[in-house]
Amino acid sequence: MAWFKRTDKGIKTSTEEKKDTPDGLWFKTPQGNIIHTRELKNNSYVCPDDDFHVKIGSKEYFEILFDGNKFKELDTEMKSGDPLNFVDTKPYKGRIAATIQKTELNDAVRTAVGKMNDLDLVVACMDFNFIGGSMGSVVGEKIARAIDYSLKNKIPFLMISKSGGARMMEAGFSLMQMAKTSAKLALLEKAAIPYISLLTDPTTGGVTASYAMLGDFNIAEPEALIGFAGPRVIRETIGKDLPKGFQSSEFVLEHGFLDFIIDRRQLKNRLTTLLNLLRN
Amino acid sequence: MLLEFEKPIADLESKLQEMKDLAKGRNINLTPDIQSLEDKIQTLKKETFQNLTRWQRVQLSRHADRPYSLDYIYEITNDFIELHGDRTVKDDKAMIGGLGDIDGRTVMFIGQQKGRNTKQRQERNFGMANPEGYRKALRLMKIAEKFGKPIVTLIDTPGAFPGLEAEERGQGEAIARNLKEMFMLKVPVICIIIGEGASGGALGIAIGDKVYMLENTWYSVISPESCSSILWRSWDYKEQAAEALKLTAPDMKNNGLIDGIIAEPLGGAHKDMQTMAKTIKATIIEALKELDKIKHEKRIDQRIEKFCAMGVVEE
């Protein structure tokens, strides 16, 4: 005898029409701890049981950092062009349009100015949901203009990186965004305006090899993947398995490329203390 | 070693040689035939090299006989003193540099170096520098700045080395620092892609007042093979990837991402290294003449403005 009996005959719901379970009232961490999403939100998206830092985007970081979630967003309308008419398995233009619709973001970075514990701060925050947080012309240009804003108004700059690296579909243009952002940071350095670079999971490729590593203070969230080459490429190059913890925040701190690792729940207050120490 | 599209030309060239030997050995007059074959070869060469696909240019940029950084440096300079080490970890042999003179004027040369045979290739790590290579390059740039010598960088790399120690020693930080520091150098900086210009590993020594590419080179954010593997999920689309990436010198010039193209001898740089070196030398002299006229503050501003104007966005 069958275990289940189908009572309704002829159910032919196509995959697209199938309903997802309502988007998470509960969140399960990799260690298996389960937490209510409201509680997660109140806890800076960190699981209180195992300190797991959930991957979040600009919306959540702005909410965590800016007083009363009040800020002025810069260059909200900027979108990618398609300078190379790039087509791989899909045209780049279509990919961009679909991603904008899906994520309700215009590209992989949002920039804003606001108050953090009453201190002025310019923040550029990457969104990994947008084509893997890849850096194309929009990412480069928005960061460049955010730094210009910092320069003009003498306001410290915080960069929150979360990216797989350069955006291949903009090829040479994408590469030059590394140069552009580094040029602006050179000007910021000359003007002695503080630049804090927060590296989150993951920060790799051209982003690591430009603005993410150029902070006066390089800090990272716990257990983030941080590196230049991706682990798969390195494994294939050296033909060996990689040691445990390789390219984690803790590994990068140990090797001298980070100032400290910061629990997201303390982020706002530690940044405030740091900026105050510089001011006083 | 011949590339596929070089073979028909090489076949005709060996025929021509046979004919010449025959004429000489038997003392027969084959001049009209030789002349006509020579014309035929010339026409075929022109046809082949004027219609290269992007992938074929990538192949040329990696040609086994292609001149490398030190080949050019020794050809261009009268005196050259190679300098070694980053003063922190070790001497990276994939990144070379030193002081040399161009018609009596001292220049700091820096460049990635590939190897010619298996042993050399290993020693030079296939032109893939480690962090200490980028730090050595920066050390030499600072020496150049201190003594007021212009900098010429020669770029030829399949990428910065993706290794375990490279990550431990901060490959990303080393490249990033070079980008930032090179913008502020008070001396003129001229960058020339002489072979492969792969991504951050190339850019790490390619921030300059003038950035040139030799005619048969490539410069982009990723190699066509890796691009194929990531976007097409297969290694078989390298030709399409090369087309899509628009990575050749004419493409990069059209897109305003480089300042100029340096013409190669017909058949590629490896066919006539002396002529190639002469053209490179003339380009450097010409560029320096122009850059010398500008005050260093303004040169730095212009360098920054140039790179900051790169990118296409809609708003």
PDB file of N, CA, C and O in Angstrom, chain B residues 208-250:
ATOM      1  N   GLY B 208      50.186  55.719 -15.097  1.00  0.00           N
ATOM      2  CA  GLY B 208      51.180  56.630 -15.659  1.00  0.00           C
ATOM      3  C   GLY B 208      50.596  57.841 -16.342  1.00  0.00           C
ATOM      4  O   GLY B 208      49.392  57.918 -16.614  1.00  0.00           O
ATOM      5  N   ASP B 209      51.488  58.813 -16.620  1.00  0.00           N
ATOM      6  CA  ASP B 209      51.086  59.999 -17.391  1.00  0.00           C
ATOM      7  C   ASP B 209      50.779  59.597 -18.828  1.00  0.00           C
ATOM      8  O   ASP B 209      49.951  60.196 -19.486  1.00  0.00           O
ATOM      9  N   LYS B 210      51.534  58.608 -19.297  1.00  0.00           N
ATOM     10  CA  LYS B 210      51.289  58.065 -20.636  1.00  0.00           C
ATOM     11  C   LYS B 210      51.233  56.553 -20.508  1.00  0.00           C
ATOM     12  O   LYS B 210      52.138  55.948 -19.939  1.00  0.00           O
ATOM     13  N   VAL B 211      50.172  55.962 -21.029  1.00  0.00           N
ATOM     14  CA  VAL B 211      50.081  54.502 -21.046  1.00  0.00           C
ATOM     15  C   VAL B 211      49.949  54.062 -22.502  1.00  0.00           C
ATOM     16  O   VAL B 211      49.032  54.483 -23.199  1.00  0.00           O
ATOM     17  N   TYR B 212      50.916  53.270 -22.946  1.00  0.00           N
ATOM     18  CA  TYR B 212      50.906  52.799 -24.332  1.00  0.00           C
ATOM     19  C   TYR B 212      50.759  51.283 -24.370  1.00  0.00           C
ATOM     20  O   TYR B 212      51.140  50.593 -23.426  1.00  0.00           O
ATOM     21  N   MET B 213      50.256  50.797 -25.492  1.00  0.00           N
ATOM     22  CA  MET B 213      50.273  49.351 -25.732  1.00  0.00           C
ATOM     23  C   MET B 213      50.974  49.090 -27.050  1.00  0.00           C
ATOM     24  O   MET B 213      50.723  49.803 -28.033  1.00  0.00           O
ATOM     25  N   LEU B 214      51.850  48.090 -27.094  1.00  0.00           N
ATOM     26  CA  LEU B 214      52.355  47.641 -28.381  1.00  0.00           C
ATOM     27  C   LEU B 214      51.165  47.071 -29.155  1.00  0.00           C
ATOM     28  O   LEU B 214      50.183  46.621 -28.579  1.00  0.00           O
ATOM     29  N   GLU B 215      51.318  47.079 -30.472  1.00  0.00           N
ATOM     30  CA  GLU B 215      50.211  46.740 -31.362  1.00  0.00           C
ATOM     31  C   GLU B 215      49.584  45.361 -31.090  1.00  0.00           C
ATOM     32  O   GLU B 215      48.370  45.204 -31.133  1.00  0.00           O
ATOM     33  N   ASN B 216      50.417  44.366 -30.814  1.00  0.00           N
ATOM     34  CA  ASN B 216      49.905  43.008 -30.629  1.00  0.00           C
ATOM     35  C   ASN B 216      49.980  42.559 -29.177  1.00  0.00           C
ATOM     36  O   ASN B 216      50.669  41.602 -28.831  1.00  0.00           O
ATOM     37  N   THR B 217      49.287  43.295 -28.326  1.00  0.00           N
ATOM     38  CA  THR B 217      49.264  42.950 -26.907  1.00  0.00           C
ATOM     39  C   THR B 217      47.810  42.973 -26.444  1.00  0.00           C
ATOM     40  O   THR B 217      46.936  43.374 -27.200  1.00  0.00           O
ATOM     41  N   TRP B 218      47.598  42.552 -25.223  1.00  0.00           N
ATOM     42  CA  TRP B 218      46.247  42.678 -24.660  1.00  0.00           C
ATOM     43  C   TRP B 218      46.325  43.219 -23.242  1.00  0.00           C
ATOM     44  O   TRP B 218      47.326  43.046 -22.548  1.00  0.00           O
ATOM     45  N   TYR B 219      45.234  43.898 -22.857  1.00  0.00           N
ATOM     46  CA  TYR B 219      45.173  44.523 -21.543  1.00  0.00           C
ATOM     47  C   TYR B 219      43.715  44.497 -21.125  1.00  0.00           C
ATOM     48  O   TYR B 219      42.869  45.080 -21.796  1.00  0.00           O
ATOM     49  N   SER B 220      43.411  43.764 -20.061  1.00  0.00           N
ATOM     50  CA  SER B 220      42.026  43.742 -19.598  1.00  0.00           C
ATOM     51  C   SER B 220      41.948  43.268 -18.157  1.00  0.00           C
ATOM     52  O   SER B 220      42.964  43.027 -17.520  1.00  0.00           O
ATOM     53  N   VAL B 221      40.705  43.119 -17.706  1.00  0.00           N
ATOM     54  CA  VAL B 221      40.479  42.802 -16.305  1.00  0.00           C
ATOM     55  C   VAL B 221      40.644  41.305 -16.036  1.00  0.00           C
ATOM     56  O   VAL B 221      40.766  40.870 -14.902  1.00  0.00           O
ATOM     57  N   ILE B 222      40.665  40.506 -17.103  1.00  0.00           N
ATOM     58  CA  ILE B 222      40.773  39.057 -16.945  1.00  0.00           C
ATOM     59  C   ILE B 222      41.270  38.478 -18.262  1.00  0.00           C
ATOM     60  O   ILE B 222      41.054  39.078 -19.320  1.00  0.00           O
ATOM     61  N   SER B 223      41.910  37.325 -18.229  1.00  0.00           N
ATOM     62  CA  SER B 223      42.355  36.697 -19.473  1.00  0.00           C
ATOM     63  C   SER B 223      41.147  36.086 -20.169  1.00  0.00           C
ATOM     64  O   SER B 223      40.161  35.733 -19.519  1.00  0.00           O
ATOM     65  N   PRO B 224      41.198  35.945 -21.505  1.00  0.00           N
ATOM     66  CA  PRO B 224      40.064  35.359 -22.207  1.00  0.00           C
ATOM     67  C   PRO B 224      39.746  33.943 -21.716  1.00  0.00           C
ATOM     68  O   PRO B 224      38.565  33.575 -21.633  1.00  0.00           O
ATOM     69  N   GLU B 225      40.765  33.179 -21.351  1.00  0.00           N
ATOM     70  CA  GLU B 225      40.519  31.808 -20.876  1.00  0.00           C
ATOM     71  C   GLU B 225      39.731  31.811 -19.573  1.00  0.00           C
ATOM     72  O   GLU B 225      38.742  31.095 -19.432  1.00  0.00           O
ATOM     73  N   SER B 226      40.184  32.636 -18.603  1.00  0.00           N
ATOM     74  CA  SER B 226      39.482  32.669 -17.318  1.00  0.00           C
ATOM     75  C   SER B 226      38.079  33.230 -17.485  1.00  0.00           C
ATOM     76  O   SER B 226      37.139  32.777 -16.835  1.00  0.00           O
ATOM     77  N   CYS B 227      37.941  34.228 -18.359  1.00  0.00           N
ATOM     78  CA  CYS B 227      36.629  34.814 -18.619  1.00  0.00           C
ATOM     79  C   CYS B 227      35.689  33.747 -19.175  1.00  0.00           C
ATOM     80  O   CYS B 227      34.541  33.619 -18.736  1.00  0.00           O
ATOM     81  N   SER B 228      36.204  32.967 -20.110  1.00  0.00           N
ATOM     82  CA  SER B 228      35.420  31.884 -20.694  1.00  0.00           C
ATOM     83  C   SER B 228      34.985  30.902 -19.610  1.00  0.00           C
ATOM     84  O   SER B 228      33.833  30.484 -19.544  1.00  0.00           O
ATOM     85  N   SER B 229      35.923  30.558 -18.730  1.00  0.00           N
ATOM     86  CA  SER B 229      35.614  29.558 -17.713  1.00  0.00           C
ATOM     87  C   SER B 229      34.573  30.072 -16.726  1.00  0.00           C
ATOM     88  O   SER B 229      33.740  29.315 -16.245  1.00  0.00           O
ATOM     89  N   ILE B 230      34.599  31.370 -16.441  1.00  0.00           N
ATOM     90  CA  ILE B 230      33.645  31.900 -15.461  1.00  0.00           C
ATOM     91  C   ILE B 230      32.289  32.189 -16.103  1.00  0.00           C
ATOM     92  O   ILE B 230      31.247  31.744 -15.622  1.00  0.00           O
ATOM     93  N   LEU B 231      32.290  32.916 -17.231  1.00  0.00           N
ATOM     94  CA  LEU B 231      31.003  33.343 -17.792  1.00  0.00           C
ATOM     95  C   LEU B 231      30.340  32.256 -18.647  1.00  0.00           C
ATOM     96  O   LEU B 231      29.122  32.171 -18.714  1.00  0.00           O
ATOM     97  N   TRP B 232      31.154  31.448 -19.342  1.00  0.00           N
ATOM     98  CA  TRP B 232      30.573  30.389 -20.172  1.00  0.00           C
ATOM     99  C   TRP B 232      30.633  29.026 -19.474  1.00  0.00           C
ATOM    100  O   TRP B 232      30.178  28.039 -19.989  1.00  0.00           O
ATOM    101  N   ARG B 233      31.266  29.004 -18.320  1.00  0.00           N
ATOM    102  CA  ARG B 233      31.467  27.767 -17.563  1.00  0.00           C
ATOM    103  C   ARG B 233      32.148  26.667 -18.390  1.00  0.00           C
ATOM    104  O   ARG B 233      31.805  25.501 -18.309  1.00  0.00           O
ATOM    105  N   SER B 234      33.076  27.093 -19.230  1.00  0.00           N
ATOM    106  CA  SER B 234      33.834  26.144 -20.057  1.00  0.00           C
ATOM    107  C   SER B 234      35.071  26.869 -20.574  1.00  0.00           C
ATOM    108  O   SER B 234      35.059  28.081 -20.755  1.00  0.00           O
ATOM    109  N   TRP B 235      36.153  26.102 -20.801  1.00  0.00           N
ATOM    110  CA  TRP B 235      37.389  26.730 -21.280  1.00  0.00           C
ATOM    111  C   TRP B 235      37.354  26.944 -22.801  1.00  0.00           C
ATOM    112  O   TRP B 235      38.298  27.457 -23.382  1.00  0.00           O
ATOM    113  N   ASP B 236      36.251  26.522 -23.456  1.00  0.00           N
ATOM    114  CA  ASP B 236      36.252  26.489 -24.923  1.00  0.00           C
ATOM    115  C   ASP B 236      35.847  27.789 -25.602  1.00  0.00           C
ATOM    116  O   ASP B 236      35.795  27.853 -26.816  1.00  0.00           O
ATOM    117  N   TYR B 237      35.503  28.803 -24.829  1.00  0.00           N
ATOM    118  CA  TYR B 237      34.990  30.029 -25.457  1.00  0.00           C
ATOM    119  C   TYR B 237      35.997  31.174 -25.416  1.00  0.00           C
ATOM    120  O   TYR B 237      35.616  32.331 -25.384  1.00  0.00           O
ATOM    121  N   LYS B 238      37.297  30.834 -25.411  1.00  0.00           N
ATOM    122  CA  LYS B 238      38.285  31.899 -25.268  1.00  0.00           C
ATOM    123  C   LYS B 238      38.267  32.890 -26.425  1.00  0.00           C
ATOM    124  O   LYS B 238      38.464  34.083 -26.216  1.00  0.00           O
ATOM    125  N   GLU B 239      37.993  32.388 -27.642  1.00  0.00           N
ATOM    126  CA  GLU B 239      37.927  33.306 -28.790  1.00  0.00           C
ATOM    127  C   GLU B 239      36.780  34.297 -28.611  1.00  0.00           C
ATOM    128  O   GLU B 239      36.959  35.497 -28.793  1.00  0.00           O
ATOM    129  N   GLN B 240      35.593  33.770 -28.257  1.00  0.00           N
ATOM    130  CA  GLN B 240      34.445  34.659 -28.029  1.00  0.00           C
ATOM    131  C   GLN B 240      34.734  35.616 -26.884  1.00  0.00           C
ATOM    132  O   GLN B 240      34.383  36.794 -26.948  1.00  0.00           O
ATOM    133  N   ALA B 241      35.348  35.089 -25.821  1.00  0.00           N
ATOM    134  CA  ALA B 241      35.649  35.939 -24.663  1.00  0.00           C
ATOM    135  C   ALA B 241      36.595  37.065 -25.076  1.00  0.00           C
ATOM    136  O   ALA B 241      36.403  38.217 -24.692  1.00  0.00           O
ATOM    137  N   ALA B 242      37.608  36.727 -25.898  1.00  0.00           N
ATOM    138  CA  ALA B 242      38.551  37.757 -26.355  1.00  0.00           C
ATOM    139  C   ALA B 242      37.811  38.836 -27.146  1.00  0.00           C
ATOM    140  O   ALA B 242      38.072  40.031 -26.977  1.00  0.00           O
ATOM    141  N   GLU B 243      36.876  38.409 -27.993  1.00  0.00           N
ATOM    142  CA  GLU B 243      36.087  39.385 -28.754  1.00  0.00           C
ATOM    143  C   GLU B 243      35.260  40.254 -27.811  1.00  0.00           C
ATOM    144  O   GLU B 243      35.244  41.477 -27.932  1.00  0.00           O
ATOM    145  N   ALA B 244      34.578  39.606 -26.858  1.00  0.00           N
ATOM    146  CA  ALA B 244      33.678  40.339 -25.959  1.00  0.00           C
ATOM    147  C   ALA B 244      34.436  41.332 -25.077  1.00  0.00           C
ATOM    148  O   ALA B 244      33.963  42.435 -24.825  1.00  0.00           O
ATOM    149  N   LEU B 245      35.629  40.928 -24.630  1.00  0.00           N
ATOM    150  CA  LEU B 245      36.379  41.764 -23.682  1.00  0.00           C
ATOM    151  C   LEU B 245      36.974  43.008 -24.347  1.00  0.00           C
ATOM    152  O   LEU B 245      37.349  43.951 -23.665  1.00  0.00           O
ATOM    153  N   LYS B 246      37.081  43.006 -25.659  1.00  0.00           N
ATOM    154  CA  LYS B 246      37.674  44.135 -26.398  1.00  0.00           C
ATOM    155  C   LYS B 246      38.995  44.558 -25.747  1.00  0.00           C
ATOM    156  O   LYS B 246      39.135  45.669 -25.240  1.00  0.00           O
ATOM    157  N   LEU B 247      39.921  43.617 -25.799  1.00  0.00           N
ATOM    158  CA  LEU B 247      41.140  43.745 -25.007  1.00  0.00           C
ATOM    159  C   LEU B 247      42.380  44.133 -25.809  1.00  0.00           C
ATOM    160  O   LEU B 247      43.472  44.189 -25.274  1.00  0.00           O
ATOM    161  N   THR B 248      42.213  44.415 -27.114  1.00  0.00           N
ATOM    162  CA  THR B 248      43.397  44.744 -27.915  1.00  0.00           C
ATOM    163  C   THR B 248      43.751  46.220 -27.793  1.00  0.00           C
ATOM    164  O   THR B 248      42.961  47.026 -27.296  1.00  0.00           O
ATOM    165  N   ALA B 249      44.927  46.557 -28.322  1.00  0.00           N
ATOM    166  CA  ALA B 249      45.374  47.954 -28.281  1.00  0.00           C
ATOM    167  C   ALA B 249      44.387  48.890 -28.991  1.00  0.00           C
ATOM    168  O   ALA B 249      44.011  49.927 -28.427  1.00  0.00           O
ATOM    169  N   PRO B 250      43.929  48.550 -30.221  1.00  0.00           N
ATOM    170  CA  PRO B 250      42.955  49.453 -30.862  1.00  0.00           C
ATOM    171  C   PRO B 250      41.667  49.601 -30.052  1.00  0.00           C
ATOM    172  O   PRO B 250      41.118  50.702 -29.961  1.00  0.00           O
TER     173      PRO B 250
END
